[in-house]
Amino acid sequence: MSTYDQFAFIYDSLMSDIPYDKYAEWVLAKAPIFKNKRLMDIGCGTGVLSVSFAKAGYEVIGIDLSESMLTVAQSRSTEQNTDITFLCQSMTDIDGVSDLDVAVIAIDSLNYLETLEEVEQTFLQVYSALNEEGQLFFDIHSEYKMNHIFPDGPFTYEDERVAYIWNTEQGEEEHSIYHDITFFVRDAASGYYERFEESHYQRSFPLEVYIKLLERVGFSQVYTETNIFDEQPTDEIERYFIRAVK
């Protein structure tokens, strides 16, 4: 199993503290199923939200760049008796998808785009695929989190199956972070731990930059919230939740 294959199969345990249910509730509240049918989960990962949206009644398409993540997502969908179409695509180059009522880019997936050009291209792709009055939902790391929370690493985690040491280093660009994570995954049969490493890079931009880009590509209304997961102090906001209407 390759390194990224391994990462895909332990990803869910590492994301166990993410309140996916609150994310789904936010989307359902603003884009109720009786008015909105077709939803694309962009950067769907292992399909947790995709399955949640399908169970709520949406016709769901999930896209991700990782075939390994999509393998896990398809297995989850099958086990949960949901009918979801999964496609291996980049969010900057969505192909063959249209007539969407809702698009979701969840759990800071947009922060993996390294340039403003890529962000704008993604917004253009989504805008083109949405129906009139269709909505885009996404969240981003705040500048505060990129500049003050992430650099406080290393962070550690341990449960019965997985342990990791997560080192962070600020990138050359403003509001960017290198994530270097060393995992120790316990083999159930032997009890021995296998070590492997993952490296990721994330970058964020000021909130107003995202808003201007959304407006530039044509979105008519843009709304920002901060308390979808939990109450956040105004001077220590870590995550912004943004909704844009075509």
Short mmCIF file of N, CA and C in Angstrom, two decimals, residues 21-81:
data_model
loop_
_atom_site.label_atom_id
_atom_site.label_comp_id
_atom_site.label_asym_id
_atom_site.label_seq_id
_atom_site.Cartn_x
_atom_site.Cartn_y
_atom_site.Cartn_z
N ASP A 21 -21.71 16.85 10.95
CA ASP A 21 -23.16 17.02 11.02
C ASP A 21 -23.56 18.49 11.02
N LYS A 22 -22.76 19.32 11.68
CA LYS A 22 -23.06 20.76 11.71
C LYS A 22 -22.85 21.38 10.33
N TYR A 23 -21.86 20.88 9.60
CA TYR A 23 -21.62 21.38 8.24
C TYR A 23 -22.83 21.06 7.36
N ALA A 24 -23.29 19.82 7.46
CA ALA A 24 -24.45 19.40 6.66
C ALA A 24 -25.69 20.20 7.05
N GLU A 25 -25.85 20.46 8.33
CA GLU A 25 -27.01 21.24 8.79
C GLU A 25 -26.97 22.65 8.23
N TRP A 26 -25.78 23.24 8.15
CA TRP A 26 -25.63 24.58 7.58
C TRP A 26 -26.09 24.60 6.13
N VAL A 27 -25.63 23.64 5.35
CA VAL A 27 -26.02 23.57 3.94
C VAL A 27 -27.52 23.32 3.80
N LEU A 28 -28.04 22.39 4.56
CA LEU A 28 -29.46 22.06 4.48
C LEU A 28 -30.34 23.24 4.86
N ALA A 29 -29.88 24.03 5.82
CA ALA A 29 -30.67 25.18 6.26
C ALA A 29 -30.74 26.26 5.20
N LYS A 30 -29.65 26.44 4.46
CA LYS A 30 -29.59 27.51 3.46
C LYS A 30 -29.99 27.03 2.06
N ALA A 31 -29.89 25.74 1.81
CA ALA A 31 -30.25 25.18 0.50
C ALA A 31 -31.13 23.95 0.74
N PRO A 32 -32.34 24.16 1.25
CA PRO A 32 -33.22 23.04 1.62
C PRO A 32 -33.49 22.11 0.44
N ILE A 33 -33.65 20.85 0.77
CA ILE A 33 -33.76 19.83 -0.26
C ILE A 33 -35.00 19.99 -1.12
N PHE A 34 -36.06 20.59 -0.59
CA PHE A 34 -37.27 20.72 -1.39
C PHE A 34 -37.11 21.76 -2.51
N LYS A 35 -36.04 22.57 -2.43
CA LYS A 35 -35.76 23.54 -3.49
C LYS A 35 -34.49 23.20 -4.27
N ASN A 36 -33.65 22.35 -3.72
CA ASN A 36 -32.34 22.06 -4.30
C ASN A 36 -32.13 20.56 -4.36
N LYS A 37 -31.77 20.07 -5.54
CA LYS A 37 -31.66 18.62 -5.71
C LYS A 37 -30.24 18.13 -5.96
N ARG A 38 -29.51 18.82 -6.80
CA ARG A 38 -28.24 18.27 -7.31
C ARG A 38 -27.07 18.98 -6.64
N LEU A 39 -26.21 18.21 -5.96
CA LEU A 39 -25.13 18.77 -5.15
C LEU A 39 -23.80 18.13 -5.52
N MET A 40 -22.76 18.96 -5.61
CA MET A 40 -21.41 18.44 -5.82
C MET A 40 -20.57 18.69 -4.58
N ASP A 41 -19.97 17.62 -4.06
CA ASP A 41 -19.06 17.68 -2.92
C ASP A 41 -17.65 17.69 -3.47
N ILE A 42 -17.02 18.88 -3.45
CA ILE A 42 -15.72 19.10 -4.09
C ILE A 42 -14.61 18.90 -3.06
N GLY A 43 -13.63 18.05 -3.39
CA GLY A 43 -12.64 17.66 -2.39
C GLY A 43 -13.29 16.77 -1.36
N CYS A 44 -14.04 15.78 -1.83
CA CYS A 44 -14.92 15.00 -0.95
C CYS A 44 -14.17 14.05 -0.03
N GLY A 45 -12.88 13.80 -0.29
CA GLY A 45 -12.12 12.93 0.59
C GLY A 45 -12.73 11.55 0.66
N THR A 46 -12.94 11.05 1.87
CA THR A 46 -13.46 9.71 2.06
C THR A 46 -14.99 9.65 2.07
N GLY A 47 -15.63 10.75 1.69
CA GLY A 47 -17.05 10.72 1.41
C GLY A 47 -17.99 10.84 2.60
N VAL A 48 -17.49 11.28 3.74
CA VAL A 48 -18.36 11.40 4.91
C VAL A 48 -19.50 12.37 4.64
N LEU A 49 -19.18 13.55 4.14
CA LEU A 49 -20.23 14.53 3.85
C LEU A 49 -21.06 14.11 2.64
N SER A 50 -20.43 13.51 1.66
CA SER A 50 -21.17 13.05 0.48
C SER A 50 -22.30 12.12 0.88
N VAL A 51 -22.00 11.17 1.73
CA VAL A 51 -23.02 10.22 2.20
C VAL A 51 -24.08 10.93 3.01
N SER A 52 -23.67 11.86 3.85
CA SER A 52 -24.63 12.62 4.66
C SER A 52 -25.59 13.40 3.78
N PHE A 53 -25.06 14.03 2.73
CA PHE A 53 -25.92 14.79 1.82
C PHE A 53 -26.85 13.86 1.03
N ALA A 54 -26.33 12.71 0.62
CA ALA A 54 -27.17 11.76 -0.11
C ALA A 54 -28.31 11.25 0.76
N LYS A 55 -28.02 10.98 2.02
CA LYS A 55 -29.07 10.51 2.94
C LYS A 55 -30.12 11.60 3.18
N ALA A 56 -29.70 12.85 3.08
CA ALA A 56 -30.65 13.96 3.25
C ALA A 56 -31.58 14.10 2.05
N GLY A 57 -31.19 13.50 0.92
CA GLY A 57 -32.05 13.53 -0.25
C GLY A 57 -31.47 14.17 -1.48
N TYR A 58 -30.25 14.73 -1.39
CA TYR A 58 -29.63 15.32 -2.57
C TYR A 58 -29.15 14.23 -3.54
N GLU A 59 -29.13 14.58 -4.82
CA GLU A 59 -28.41 13.78 -5.82
C GLU A 59 -26.97 14.26 -5.78
N VAL A 60 -26.04 13.40 -5.35
CA VAL A 60 -24.69 13.84 -5.01
C VAL A 60 -23.66 13.34 -6.01
N ILE A 61 -22.76 14.26 -6.37
CA ILE A 61 -21.55 13.95 -7.12
C ILE A 61 -20.37 14.34 -6.23
N GLY A 62 -19.44 13.42 -6.03
CA GLY A 62 -18.25 13.74 -5.24
C GLY A 62 -17.02 13.73 -6.12
N ILE A 63 -16.17 14.76 -5.98
CA ILE A 63 -14.91 14.76 -6.74
C ILE A 63 -13.73 14.94 -5.79
N ASP A 64 -12.63 14.31 -6.15
CA ASP A 64 -11.40 14.43 -5.38
C ASP A 64 -10.24 14.06 -6.29
N LEU A 65 -9.06 14.59 -6.00
CA LEU A 65 -7.87 14.27 -6.79
C LEU A 65 -7.27 12.93 -6.42
N SER A 66 -7.60 12.40 -5.25
CA SER A 66 -7.00 11.16 -4.78
C SER A 66 -7.88 9.96 -5.09
N GLU A 67 -7.38 9.06 -5.92
CA GLU A 67 -8.12 7.84 -6.21
C GLU A 67 -8.28 6.98 -4.96
N SER A 68 -7.28 7.03 -4.07
CA SER A 68 -7.36 6.25 -2.83
C SER A 68 -8.49 6.76 -1.93
N MET A 69 -8.60 8.07 -1.81
CA MET A 69 -9.70 8.65 -1.04
C MET A 69 -11.03 8.24 -1.65
N LEU A 70 -11.12 8.27 -2.96
CA LEU A 70 -12.37 7.92 -3.64
C LEU A 70 -12.71 6.44 -3.47
N THR A 71 -11.70 5.60 -3.36
CA THR A 71 -11.95 4.19 -3.10
C THR A 71 -12.63 4.01 -1.76
N VAL A 72 -12.14 4.72 -0.76
CA VAL A 72 -12.76 4.67 0.57
C VAL A 72 -14.16 5.26 0.52
N ALA A 73 -14.30 6.37 -0.21
CA ALA A 73 -15.61 7.02 -0.32
C ALA A 73 -16.63 6.10 -0.98
N GLN A 74 -16.23 5.40 -2.04
CA GLN A 74 -17.15 4.50 -2.72
C GLN A 74 -17.56 3.35 -1.80
N SER A 75 -16.61 2.82 -1.03
CA SER A 75 -16.94 1.76 -0.08
C SER A 75 -17.92 2.25 0.97
N ARG A 76 -17.70 3.47 1.46
CA ARG A 76 -18.62 4.03 2.44
C ARG A 76 -20.02 4.19 1.84
N SER A 77 -20.08 4.70 0.62
CA SER A 77 -21.38 4.90 -0.03
C SER A 77 -22.12 3.57 -0.20
N THR A 78 -21.39 2.55 -0.61
CA THR A 78 -22.00 1.23 -0.79
C THR A 78 -22.51 0.67 0.53
N GLU A 79 -21.69 0.80 1.58
CA GLU A 79 -22.09 0.29 2.90
C GLU A 79 -23.31 1.02 3.45
N GLN A 80 -23.43 2.31 3.10
CA GLN A 80 -24.54 3.12 3.61
C GLN A 80 -25.74 3.12 2.66
N ASN A 81 -25.67 2.31 1.61
CA ASN A 81 -26.77 2.19 0.66
C ASN A 81 -27.15 3.52 0.01
#
